[in-house]
Amino acid sequence: MKTIKLLSLLAISASLMVGCSENDPIDKPDTGFDLEINGQNDFDPKDLKGNINADITLNSGIEYLLSSSLKVKEGYTLTIEAGTVIKCKAGGTDVFLAVERGAKLNANGTSANPVIFTSSASNARAGDWGGIVIAGKARTNKGAEAETEVAGLKYGGTADNDNSGTLTYVRTEYTGAKINGDQEFNGISLYSVGSGTTINNLFISNGADDGIEFFGGTVNVANVMCVNIKDDMFDFTGGYTGTMDNMFGVRENGFNDATEDPRGIEGDSNGSDPTATPVSSPTIKNVTVLNLSEITPLKSGAEIRRGTNATIKNALFAAYGNASFGNLIDTKDDKGNGTLTITDSYKMGTVGDNKEGGTITGTVTEDTEAITANGDALTVKAGRGADFTKFAWTNYSLEK
């Protein structure tokens, strides 16, 4: 039974019928970026790809097809107007948007007119295209010249206040193209992105890997919703030290596409050296991890490991109906345990026990009425985790 409804998708899917079938083979990634975009008129909107070597604007009144790799080069800015829809060619791992260190992406959506990245396929599915990859100059414990897992960007440095632009009211759908077992795109990947960057009001759905992942960096994000993510909803590693505020992750009833170890929150610092600095030490506040699917249990609500020292404030970990979590919180790992301080947090349903190998300070309170039903509609009690009303702009309804 469909339980979380995306009311605006049908209007978008009819707007452009271009691109490969979902059954086309997955190609090796092409990071050649062979087209040089040196001015506003140097690209075909229906064949958008290449290196951006100028300040470029994508206008809301034009239909775009991201047909291959698009990279914003250092020193330049890609601006995307509110209401712009970018279809992304389905069927290959070479379709993604990459932003170099020293470049900027300004995706300036509004609540009424978000910026939308979606699949070109008529029958869209998770993993149809890559995702958005942004590299910055803030610190990471992977070194000052680390290389991104995908897209071939360098990231890292010492500029913790680095500014990679603005993402506000942005939707990304059907991301997560897989290159191999070690290289997969996320909905949005933030590599050493600095605190001068503005990121808020994101909606990430139907992703074949993680929803949003932080690889080091200091950027703060707010109002992020992830729906039907195959792996982790919210992931960080590499010395991330920012704040995540008002994060809502949900798996629909009947959702059956999951990895072996999907989690609500997964937090690493450095699996090779858990003492490497900076140590991942984010603050995560006002967060909901909700599983409605009895088919695919979450392995844990939060896994905090490999040297991580995290703080969680006002979380709700809930499994509704016959859904479940394997563990509530897990701080044990053979590559290094984690440390978690948790306050003002709640649990509901079958969410498992804590798996302690590191340190968990604080308790999680049982609240059997944190989520209530009125017919098929679900309501989250005020003050329990994320404020769901902040996501009204997505036109989603929460149903059992």
mmCIF file of C-alpha atoms in Angstrom, residues 47-394:
data_model
loop_
_atom_site.group_PDB
_atom_site.id
_atom_site.type_symbol
_atom_site.label_atom_id
_atom_site.label_comp_id
_atom_site.label_asym_id
_atom_site.label_seq_id
_atom_site.Cartn_x
_atom_site.Cartn_y
_atom_site.Cartn_z
ATOM 1 C CA ASP A 47 22.203 17.790 -24.004
ATOM 2 C CA LEU A 48 23.614 19.422 -20.885
ATOM 3 C CA LYS A 49 27.157 18.230 -20.079
ATOM 4 C CA GLY A 50 30.796 19.308 -19.899
ATOM 5 C CA ASN A 51 33.023 21.746 -17.994
ATOM 6 C CA ILE A 52 31.518 25.047 -16.858
ATOM 7 C CA ASN A 53 34.233 27.696 -17.241
ATOM 8 C CA ALA A 54 31.986 30.747 -16.840
ATOM 9 C CA ASP A 55 29.158 31.969 -14.643
ATOM 10 C CA ILE A 56 26.110 30.172 -16.046
ATOM 11 C CA THR A 57 22.401 30.388 -15.212
ATOM 12 C CA LEU A 58 19.778 27.717 -15.873
ATOM 13 C CA ASN A 59 16.422 29.410 -16.401
ATOM 14 C CA SER A 60 13.114 28.089 -15.116
ATOM 15 C CA GLY A 61 11.276 28.431 -18.427
ATOM 16 C CA ILE A 62 13.562 25.976 -20.267
ATOM 17 C CA GLU A 63 13.475 22.183 -20.243
ATOM 18 C CA TYR A 64 16.883 20.682 -19.441
ATOM 19 C CA LEU A 65 18.272 17.207 -19.915
ATOM 20 C CA LEU A 66 21.456 16.403 -17.993
ATOM 21 C CA SER A 67 22.832 13.904 -20.485
ATOM 22 C CA SER A 68 26.279 13.206 -19.000
ATOM 23 C CA SER A 69 28.746 14.640 -16.481
ATOM 24 C CA LEU A 70 28.513 18.353 -15.725
ATOM 25 C CA LYS A 71 31.318 19.954 -13.703
ATOM 26 C CA VAL A 72 31.455 23.502 -12.334
ATOM 27 C CA LYS A 73 35.114 24.503 -12.484
ATOM 28 C CA GLU A 74 36.989 26.419 -9.783
ATOM 29 C CA GLY A 75 36.207 30.125 -9.715
ATOM 30 C CA TYR A 76 32.825 29.867 -11.424
ATOM 31 C CA THR A 77 29.191 29.678 -10.342
ATOM 32 C CA LEU A 78 26.263 27.684 -11.666
ATOM 33 C CA THR A 79 22.988 29.385 -10.770
ATOM 34 C CA ILE A 80 19.675 27.521 -11.075
ATOM 35 C CA GLU A 81 16.505 29.572 -10.908
ATOM 36 C CA ALA A 82 13.498 28.676 -8.780
ATOM 37 C CA GLY A 83 11.125 26.314 -10.544
ATOM 38 C CA THR A 84 13.758 24.842 -12.854
ATOM 39 C CA VAL A 85 13.302 21.141 -13.662
ATOM 40 C CA ILE A 86 16.372 19.174 -14.753
ATOM 41 C CA LYS A 87 15.701 15.720 -16.155
ATOM 42 C CA CYS A 88 18.705 13.409 -15.775
ATOM 43 C CA LYS A 89 19.358 10.801 -18.455
ATOM 44 C CA ALA A 90 18.567 7.385 -17.028
ATOM 45 C CA GLY A 91 20.680 4.269 -17.388
ATOM 46 C CA GLY A 92 24.302 5.312 -16.824
ATOM 47 C CA THR A 93 26.771 6.168 -14.065
ATOM 48 C CA ASP A 94 28.184 9.088 -16.066
ATOM 49 C CA VAL A 95 25.226 11.381 -15.342
ATOM 50 C CA PHE A 96 25.827 13.680 -12.377
ATOM 51 C CA LEU A 97 26.453 17.278 -11.329
ATOM 52 C CA ALA A 98 29.867 17.976 -9.768
ATOM 53 C CA VAL A 99 31.114 21.191 -8.133
ATOM 54 C CA GLU A 100 34.869 21.665 -7.708
ATOM 55 C CA ARG A 101 36.655 23.247 -4.752
ATOM 56 C CA GLY A 102 36.417 26.991 -5.219
ATOM 57 C CA ALA A 103 33.330 26.742 -7.424
ATOM 58 C CA LYS A 104 29.732 27.428 -6.384
ATOM 59 C CA LEU A 105 26.289 26.009 -6.974
ATOM 60 C CA ASN A 106 23.404 28.356 -6.262
ATOM 61 C CA ALA A 107 20.196 26.350 -6.585
ATOM 62 C CA ASN A 108 17.714 28.986 -5.478
ATOM 63 C CA GLY A 109 14.349 27.274 -5.155
ATOM 64 C CA THR A 110 11.393 28.517 -3.171
ATOM 65 C CA SER A 111 8.668 26.668 -1.292
ATOM 66 C CA ALA A 112 6.264 27.266 -4.187
ATOM 67 C CA ASN A 113 8.831 26.645 -6.927
ATOM 68 C CA PRO A 114 11.587 24.238 -5.876
ATOM 69 C CA VAL A 115 14.515 23.243 -8.060
ATOM 70 C CA ILE A 116 13.970 19.650 -9.161
ATOM 71 C CA PHE A 117 16.457 17.006 -10.327
ATOM 72 C CA THR A 118 14.707 13.844 -11.495
ATOM 73 C CA SER A 119 15.047 10.879 -13.849
ATOM 74 C CA SER A 120 14.263 11.119 -17.551
ATOM 75 C CA ALA A 121 12.803 7.583 -17.590
ATOM 76 C CA SER A 122 9.073 7.154 -18.075
ATOM 77 C CA ASN A 123 9.233 4.379 -15.462
ATOM 78 C CA ALA A 124 11.750 5.927 -13.091
ATOM 79 C CA ARG A 125 13.599 3.891 -10.466
ATOM 80 C CA ALA A 126 16.259 4.351 -7.805
ATOM 81 C CA GLY A 127 19.758 4.523 -9.293
ATOM 82 C CA ASP A 128 18.699 5.955 -12.663
ATOM 83 C CA TRP A 129 21.412 8.627 -12.429
ATOM 84 C CA GLY A 130 24.226 9.697 -10.116
ATOM 85 C CA GLY A 131 23.428 12.710 -7.949
ATOM 86 C CA ILE A 132 24.931 16.011 -6.811
ATOM 87 C CA VAL A 133 28.567 16.039 -5.633
ATOM 88 C CA ILE A 134 30.077 19.163 -4.056
ATOM 89 C CA ALA A 135 33.729 19.517 -2.994
ATOM 90 C CA GLY A 136 34.991 22.180 -0.623
ATOM 91 C CA LYS A 137 38.066 23.442 1.217
ATOM 92 C CA ALA A 138 37.122 22.696 4.826
ATOM 93 C CA ARG A 139 38.973 20.114 6.912
ATOM 94 C CA THR A 140 38.707 16.361 6.676
ATOM 95 C CA ASN A 141 40.714 13.618 8.380
ATOM 96 C CA LYS A 142 41.329 12.064 4.956
ATOM 97 C CA GLY A 143 44.009 14.649 4.102
ATOM 98 C CA ALA A 144 44.161 18.042 2.386
ATOM 99 C CA GLU A 145 44.204 16.469 -1.098
ATOM 100 C CA ALA A 146 41.653 13.681 -0.749
ATOM 101 C CA GLU A 147 39.727 12.454 -3.784
ATOM 102 C CA THR A 148 35.993 11.923 -3.908
ATOM 103 C CA GLU A 149 34.617 8.401 -4.127
ATOM 104 C CA VAL A 150 32.834 9.403 -7.343
ATOM 105 C CA ALA A 151 33.264 12.199 -9.919
ATOM 106 C CA GLY A 152 37.055 12.499 -9.481
ATOM 107 C CA LEU A 153 37.158 15.749 -7.483
ATOM 108 C CA LYS A 154 39.843 16.817 -5.014
ATOM 109 C CA TYR A 155 38.575 17.994 -1.644
ATOM 110 C CA GLY A 156 39.887 19.173 1.727
ATOM 111 C CA GLY A 157 41.915 22.048 3.130
ATOM 112 C CA THR A 158 41.867 24.352 6.149
ATOM 113 C CA ALA A 159 39.146 26.868 5.215
ATOM 114 C CA ASP A 160 36.362 25.732 7.537
ATOM 115 C CA ASN A 161 34.243 28.773 6.572
ATOM 116 C CA ASP A 162 34.498 27.950 2.865
ATOM 117 C CA ASN A 163 31.474 28.851 0.731
ATOM 118 C CA SER A 164 30.296 26.449 -1.990
ATOM 119 C CA GLY A 165 27.061 28.339 -2.643
ATOM 120 C CA THR A 166 23.403 27.844 -1.721
ATOM 121 C CA LEU A 167 20.999 24.916 -1.992
ATOM 122 C CA THR A 168 17.529 25.800 -0.841
ATOM 123 C CA TYR A 169 14.217 24.138 -1.699
ATOM 124 C CA VAL A 170 15.813 21.466 -3.857
ATOM 125 C CA ARG A 171 14.410 18.028 -4.719
ATOM 126 C CA THR A 172 16.541 15.129 -5.964
ATOM 127 C CA GLU A 173 14.903 11.879 -7.090
ATOM 128 C CA TYR A 174 16.065 8.434 -8.319
ATOM 129 C CA THR A 175 19.746 8.965 -7.561
ATOM 130 C CA GLY A 176 22.449 6.511 -6.496
ATOM 131 C CA ALA A 177 23.869 4.980 -9.694
ATOM 132 C CA LYS A 178 26.351 2.254 -8.736
ATOM 133 C CA ILE A 179 29.783 2.045 -10.363
ATOM 134 C CA ASN A 180 30.985 -0.946 -8.338
ATOM 135 C CA GLY A 181 30.811 -2.287 -4.783
ATOM 136 C CA ASP A 182 32.924 0.591 -3.445
ATOM 137 C CA GLN A 183 31.680 3.471 -5.597
ATOM 138 C CA GLU A 184 28.085 4.601 -5.466
ATOM 139 C CA PHE A 185 26.504 8.006 -5.745
ATOM 140 C CA ASN A 186 24.272 9.404 -3.019
ATOM 141 C CA GLY A 187 21.398 11.827 -3.437
ATOM 142 C CA ILE A 188 23.664 14.676 -2.301
ATOM 143 C CA SER A 189 27.346 14.165 -1.387
ATOM 144 C CA LEU A 190 29.150 16.950 0.501
ATOM 145 C CA TYR A 191 32.943 16.621 0.601
ATOM 146 C CA SER A 192 34.682 19.066 2.994
ATOM 147 C CA VAL A 193 31.968 21.622 2.377
ATOM 148 C CA GLY A 194 32.419 24.630 4.629
ATOM 149 C CA SER A 195 30.152 26.530 7.011
ATOM 150 C CA GLY A 196 29.872 29.482 4.625
ATOM 151 C CA THR A 197 27.651 27.322 2.440
ATOM 152 C CA THR A 198 23.871 27.579 2.873
ATOM 153 C CA ILE A 199 21.938 24.286 2.663
ATOM 154 C CA ASN A 200 18.336 23.933 3.758
ATOM 155 C CA ASN A 201 14.961 22.570 2.678
ATOM 156 C CA LEU A 202 16.013 19.482 0.750
ATOM 157 C CA PHE A 203 13.805 16.593 -0.305
ATOM 158 C CA ILE A 204 15.622 13.403 -1.337
ATOM 159 C CA SER A 205 13.603 10.390 -2.445
ATOM 160 C CA ASN A 206 14.044 6.951 -3.989
ATOM 161 C CA GLY A 207 17.823 6.797 -3.653
ATOM 162 C CA ALA A 208 19.764 3.603 -4.360
ATOM 163 C CA ASP A 209 22.477 4.415 -1.795
ATOM 164 C CA ASP A 210 22.460 7.088 0.950
ATOM 165 C CA GLY A 211 20.176 10.096 1.056
ATOM 166 C CA ILE A 212 22.699 12.754 2.104
ATOM 167 C CA GLU A 213 26.298 12.084 3.138
ATOM 168 C CA PHE A 214 28.964 14.364 4.630
ATOM 169 C CA PHE A 215 32.643 13.560 4.040
ATOM 170 C CA GLY A 216 34.365 15.849 6.515
ATOM 171 C CA GLY A 217 33.545 19.528 6.446
ATOM 172 C CA THR A 218 31.735 21.975 8.678
ATOM 173 C CA VAL A 219 28.562 22.826 6.740
ATOM 174 C CA ASN A 220 25.317 23.134 8.682
ATOM 175 C CA VAL A 221 22.080 21.858 7.127
ATOM 176 C CA ALA A 222 18.435 22.250 8.096
ATOM 177 C CA ASN A 223 15.094 20.776 7.061
ATOM 178 C CA VAL A 224 16.156 17.683 5.132
ATOM 179 C CA MET A 225 13.662 14.926 4.342
ATOM 180 C CA CYS A 226 14.633 11.504 2.964
ATOM 181 C CA VAL A 227 11.996 9.036 1.726
ATOM 182 C CA ASN A 228 12.594 5.432 0.593
ATOM 183 C CA ILE A 229 16.376 5.438 0.715
ATOM 184 C CA LYS A 230 17.929 2.042 0.014
ATOM 185 C CA ASP A 231 20.900 2.442 2.400
ATOM 186 C CA ASP A 232 21.406 5.120 5.088
ATOM 187 C CA MET A 233 19.157 8.137 5.379
ATOM 188 C CA PHE A 234 21.735 10.461 6.976
ATOM 189 C CA ASP A 235 25.430 9.533 6.777
ATOM 190 C CA PHE A 236 28.668 11.239 7.775
ATOM 191 C CA THR A 237 32.360 10.332 7.890
ATOM 192 C CA GLY A 238 35.843 11.810 7.510
ATOM 193 C CA GLY A 239 35.750 14.304 10.374
ATOM 194 C CA TYR A 240 32.404 16.038 9.843
ATOM 195 C CA THR A 241 31.785 18.652 12.562
ATOM 196 C CA GLY A 242 28.680 20.534 11.442
ATOM 197 C CA THR A 243 25.090 20.586 12.670
ATOM 198 C CA MET A 244 22.088 18.811 11.155
ATOM 199 C CA ASP A 245 18.786 20.327 12.274
ATOM 200 C CA ASN A 246 15.263 19.058 11.551
ATOM 201 C CA MET A 247 16.001 15.850 9.660
ATOM 202 C CA PHE A 248 13.104 13.532 8.792
ATOM 203 C CA GLY A 249 13.735 10.065 7.323
ATOM 204 C CA VAL A 250 10.973 7.589 6.473
ATOM 205 C CA ARG A 251 10.596 4.251 4.717
ATOM 206 C CA GLU A 252 7.126 3.626 3.363
ATOM 207 C CA ASN A 253 4.966 0.654 4.179
ATOM 208 C CA GLY A 254 5.758 -1.935 1.495
ATOM 209 C CA PHE A 255 9.196 -0.507 0.648
ATOM 210 C CA ASN A 256 11.339 -3.542 -0.163
ATOM 211 C CA ASP A 257 14.507 -2.217 -1.812
ATOM 212 C CA ALA A 258 17.267 -2.136 0.784
ATOM 213 C CA THR A 259 20.961 -2.894 1.279
ATOM 214 C CA GLU A 260 22.149 -5.460 3.818
ATOM 215 C CA ASP A 261 22.730 -2.821 6.477
ATOM 216 C CA PRO A 262 20.443 0.202 6.078
ATOM 217 C CA ARG A 263 20.411 2.661 8.957
ATOM 218 C CA GLY A 264 18.676 5.854 9.883
ATOM 219 C CA ILE A 265 21.896 7.608 10.917
ATOM 220 C CA GLU A 266 25.342 6.206 10.166
ATOM 221 C CA GLY A 267 28.306 8.026 11.663
ATOM 222 C CA ASP A 268 31.986 7.236 11.053
ATOM 223 C CA SER A 269 35.118 9.235 11.684
ATOM 224 C CA ASN A 270 37.988 7.250 10.123
ATOM 225 C CA GLY A 271 37.959 3.465 9.728
ATOM 226 C CA SER A 272 41.726 3.300 9.165
ATOM 227 C CA ASP A 273 42.609 5.476 12.162
ATOM 228 C CA PRO A 274 39.758 6.333 14.555
ATOM 229 C CA THR A 275 42.034 8.879 16.299
ATOM 230 C CA ALA A 276 42.664 10.887 13.111
ATOM 231 C CA THR A 277 41.749 14.561 13.394
ATOM 232 C CA PRO A 278 39.432 16.250 13.045
ATOM 233 C CA VAL A 279 37.260 13.625 14.697
ATOM 234 C CA SER A 280 33.696 13.458 13.434
ATOM 235 C CA SER A 281 31.714 15.293 16.114
ATOM 236 C CA PRO A 282 28.449 16.575 14.678
ATOM 237 C CA THR A 283 25.372 17.755 16.502
ATOM 238 C CA ILE A 284 22.159 16.216 15.188
ATOM 239 C CA LYS A 285 19.035 17.776 16.597
ATOM 240 C CA ASN A 286 15.315 17.406 15.947
ATOM 241 C CA VAL A 287 15.614 14.197 13.932
ATOM 242 C CA THR A 288 13.059 11.489 13.130
ATOM 243 C CA VAL A 289 13.900 8.011 11.847
ATOM 244 C CA LEU A 290 10.644 6.272 10.962
ATOM 245 C CA ASN A 291 10.244 2.789 9.494
ATOM 246 C CA LEU A 292 6.810 1.803 8.207
ATOM 247 C CA SER A 293 7.993 -1.221 6.186
ATOM 248 C CA GLU A 294 7.830 -4.653 7.791
ATOM 249 C CA ILE A 295 9.599 -6.034 4.692
ATOM 250 C CA THR A 296 12.880 -4.182 5.234
ATOM 251 C CA PRO A 297 13.872 -3.628 8.891
ATOM 252 C CA LEU A 298 16.454 -0.957 9.612
ATOM 253 C CA LYS A 299 19.671 -2.422 10.986
ATOM 254 C CA SER A 300 19.803 0.401 13.523
ATOM 255 C CA GLY A 301 18.280 3.763 14.249
ATOM 256 C CA ALA A 302 21.714 5.300 14.765
ATOM 257 C CA GLU A 303 25.123 3.688 14.338
ATOM 258 C CA ILE A 304 27.885 5.843 15.820
ATOM 259 C CA ARG A 305 31.321 4.242 15.337
ATOM 260 C CA ARG A 306 34.972 4.391 14.248
ATOM 261 C CA GLY A 307 36.058 7.157 16.597
ATOM 262 C CA THR A 308 32.978 9.350 16.162
ATOM 263 C CA ASN A 309 31.919 11.564 19.058
ATOM 264 C CA ALA A 310 28.359 12.687 18.253
ATOM 265 C CA THR A 311 25.575 14.537 20.024
ATOM 266 C CA ILE A 312 21.901 13.837 19.317
ATOM 267 C CA LYS A 313 19.197 16.083 20.766
ATOM 268 C CA ASN A 314 15.458 15.443 20.464
ATOM 269 C CA ALA A 315 15.360 12.326 18.308
ATOM 270 C CA LEU A 316 12.414 10.056 17.588
ATOM 271 C CA PHE A 317 13.207 6.470 16.554
ATOM 272 C CA ALA A 318 9.926 4.840 15.571
ATOM 273 C CA ALA A 319 8.827 1.589 13.948
ATOM 274 C CA TYR A 320 5.115 1.737 13.238
ATOM 275 C CA GLY A 321 2.844 -1.282 12.934
ATOM 276 C CA ASN A 322 4.829 -4.443 12.145
ATOM 277 C CA ALA A 323 7.985 -2.605 11.112
ATOM 278 C CA SER A 324 11.179 -2.845 13.190
ATOM 279 C CA PHE A 325 14.798 -1.873 13.813
ATOM 280 C CA GLY A 326 17.511 -4.434 14.569
ATOM 281 C CA ASN A 327 19.145 -2.088 17.114
ATOM 282 C CA LEU A 328 18.098 1.241 18.515
ATOM 283 C CA ILE A 329 21.650 2.627 18.896
ATOM 284 C CA ASP A 330 24.914 0.860 18.018
ATOM 285 C CA THR A 331 28.322 2.167 19.142
ATOM 286 C CA LYS A 332 30.288 -1.069 18.664
ATOM 287 C CA ASP A 333 32.573 -1.654 15.677
ATOM 288 C CA ASP A 334 35.710 -3.700 15.042
ATOM 289 C CA LYS A 335 37.379 -0.673 13.416
ATOM 290 C CA GLY A 336 36.790 1.520 16.439
ATOM 291 C CA ASN A 337 33.884 2.235 18.747
ATOM 292 C CA GLY A 338 31.914 5.434 18.969
ATOM 293 C CA THR A 339 30.769 7.864 21.642
ATOM 294 C CA LEU A 340 27.264 9.280 21.732
ATOM 295 C CA THR A 341 25.580 11.803 23.982
ATOM 296 C CA ILE A 342 21.804 11.686 23.536
ATOM 297 C CA THR A 343 19.208 13.880 25.255
ATOM 298 C CA ASP A 344 15.443 14.530 25.128
ATOM 299 C CA SER A 345 14.905 11.588 22.779
ATOM 300 C CA TYR A 346 12.149 9.038 22.286
ATOM 301 C CA LYS A 347 11.431 5.604 20.850
ATOM 302 C CA MET A 348 8.277 3.850 19.730
ATOM 303 C CA GLY A 349 7.556 0.328 18.511
ATOM 304 C CA THR A 350 9.983 -2.546 17.922
ATOM 305 C CA VAL A 351 13.293 -0.720 17.765
ATOM 306 C CA GLY A 352 15.657 -3.257 19.349
ATOM 307 C CA ASP A 353 18.222 -2.783 22.112
ATOM 308 C CA ASN A 354 21.349 -0.673 22.293
ATOM 309 C CA LYS A 355 24.535 -2.377 21.124
ATOM 310 C CA GLU A 356 27.222 -0.802 23.253
ATOM 311 C CA GLY A 357 30.931 -1.139 22.651
ATOM 312 C CA GLY A 358 31.682 2.536 22.961
ATOM 313 C CA THR A 359 29.933 4.986 25.260
ATOM 314 C CA ILE A 360 26.291 6.028 25.268
ATOM 315 C CA THR A 361 25.448 8.834 27.651
ATOM 316 C CA GLY A 362 21.787 9.572 28.199
ATOM 317 C CA THR A 363 18.590 7.611 27.773
ATOM 318 C CA VAL A 364 15.832 7.236 25.208
ATOM 319 C CA THR A 365 12.289 7.406 26.614
ATOM 320 C CA GLU A 366 9.478 5.138 25.476
ATOM 321 C CA ASP A 367 6.468 6.995 24.069
ATOM 322 C CA THR A 368 3.798 4.679 22.669
ATOM 323 C CA GLU A 369 1.776 7.654 21.418
ATOM 324 C CA ALA A 370 4.547 9.530 19.621
ATOM 325 C CA ILE A 371 2.827 8.689 16.329
ATOM 326 C CA THR A 372 -0.947 8.382 16.137
ATOM 327 C CA ALA A 373 -3.330 7.456 13.334
ATOM 328 C CA ASN A 374 -6.569 9.038 12.191
ATOM 329 C CA GLY A 375 -7.773 6.696 9.487
ATOM 330 C CA ASP A 376 -4.757 6.190 7.242
ATOM 331 C CA ALA A 377 -3.168 9.514 8.148
ATOM 332 C CA LEU A 378 -0.316 9.569 10.665
ATOM 333 C CA THR A 379 0.525 12.436 12.978
ATOM 334 C CA VAL A 380 3.776 12.903 14.866
ATOM 335 C CA LYS A 381 3.375 14.395 18.323
ATOM 336 C CA ALA A 382 4.766 17.907 18.630
ATOM 337 C CA GLY A 383 8.198 17.985 20.224
ATOM 338 C CA ARG A 384 9.040 14.423 19.193
ATOM 339 C CA GLY A 385 11.906 14.576 16.720
ATOM 340 C CA ALA A 386 11.683 16.603 13.527
ATOM 341 C CA ASP A 387 8.932 19.118 12.859
ATOM 342 C CA PHE A 388 7.084 17.512 9.935
ATOM 343 C CA THR A 389 5.235 20.746 9.142
ATOM 344 C CA LYS A 390 8.502 22.214 7.815
ATOM 345 C CA PHE A 391 8.118 19.862 4.831
ATOM 346 C CA ALA A 392 4.687 21.066 3.705
ATOM 347 C CA TRP A 393 6.314 22.482 0.553
ATOM 348 C CA THR A 394 6.993 18.907 -0.659
#
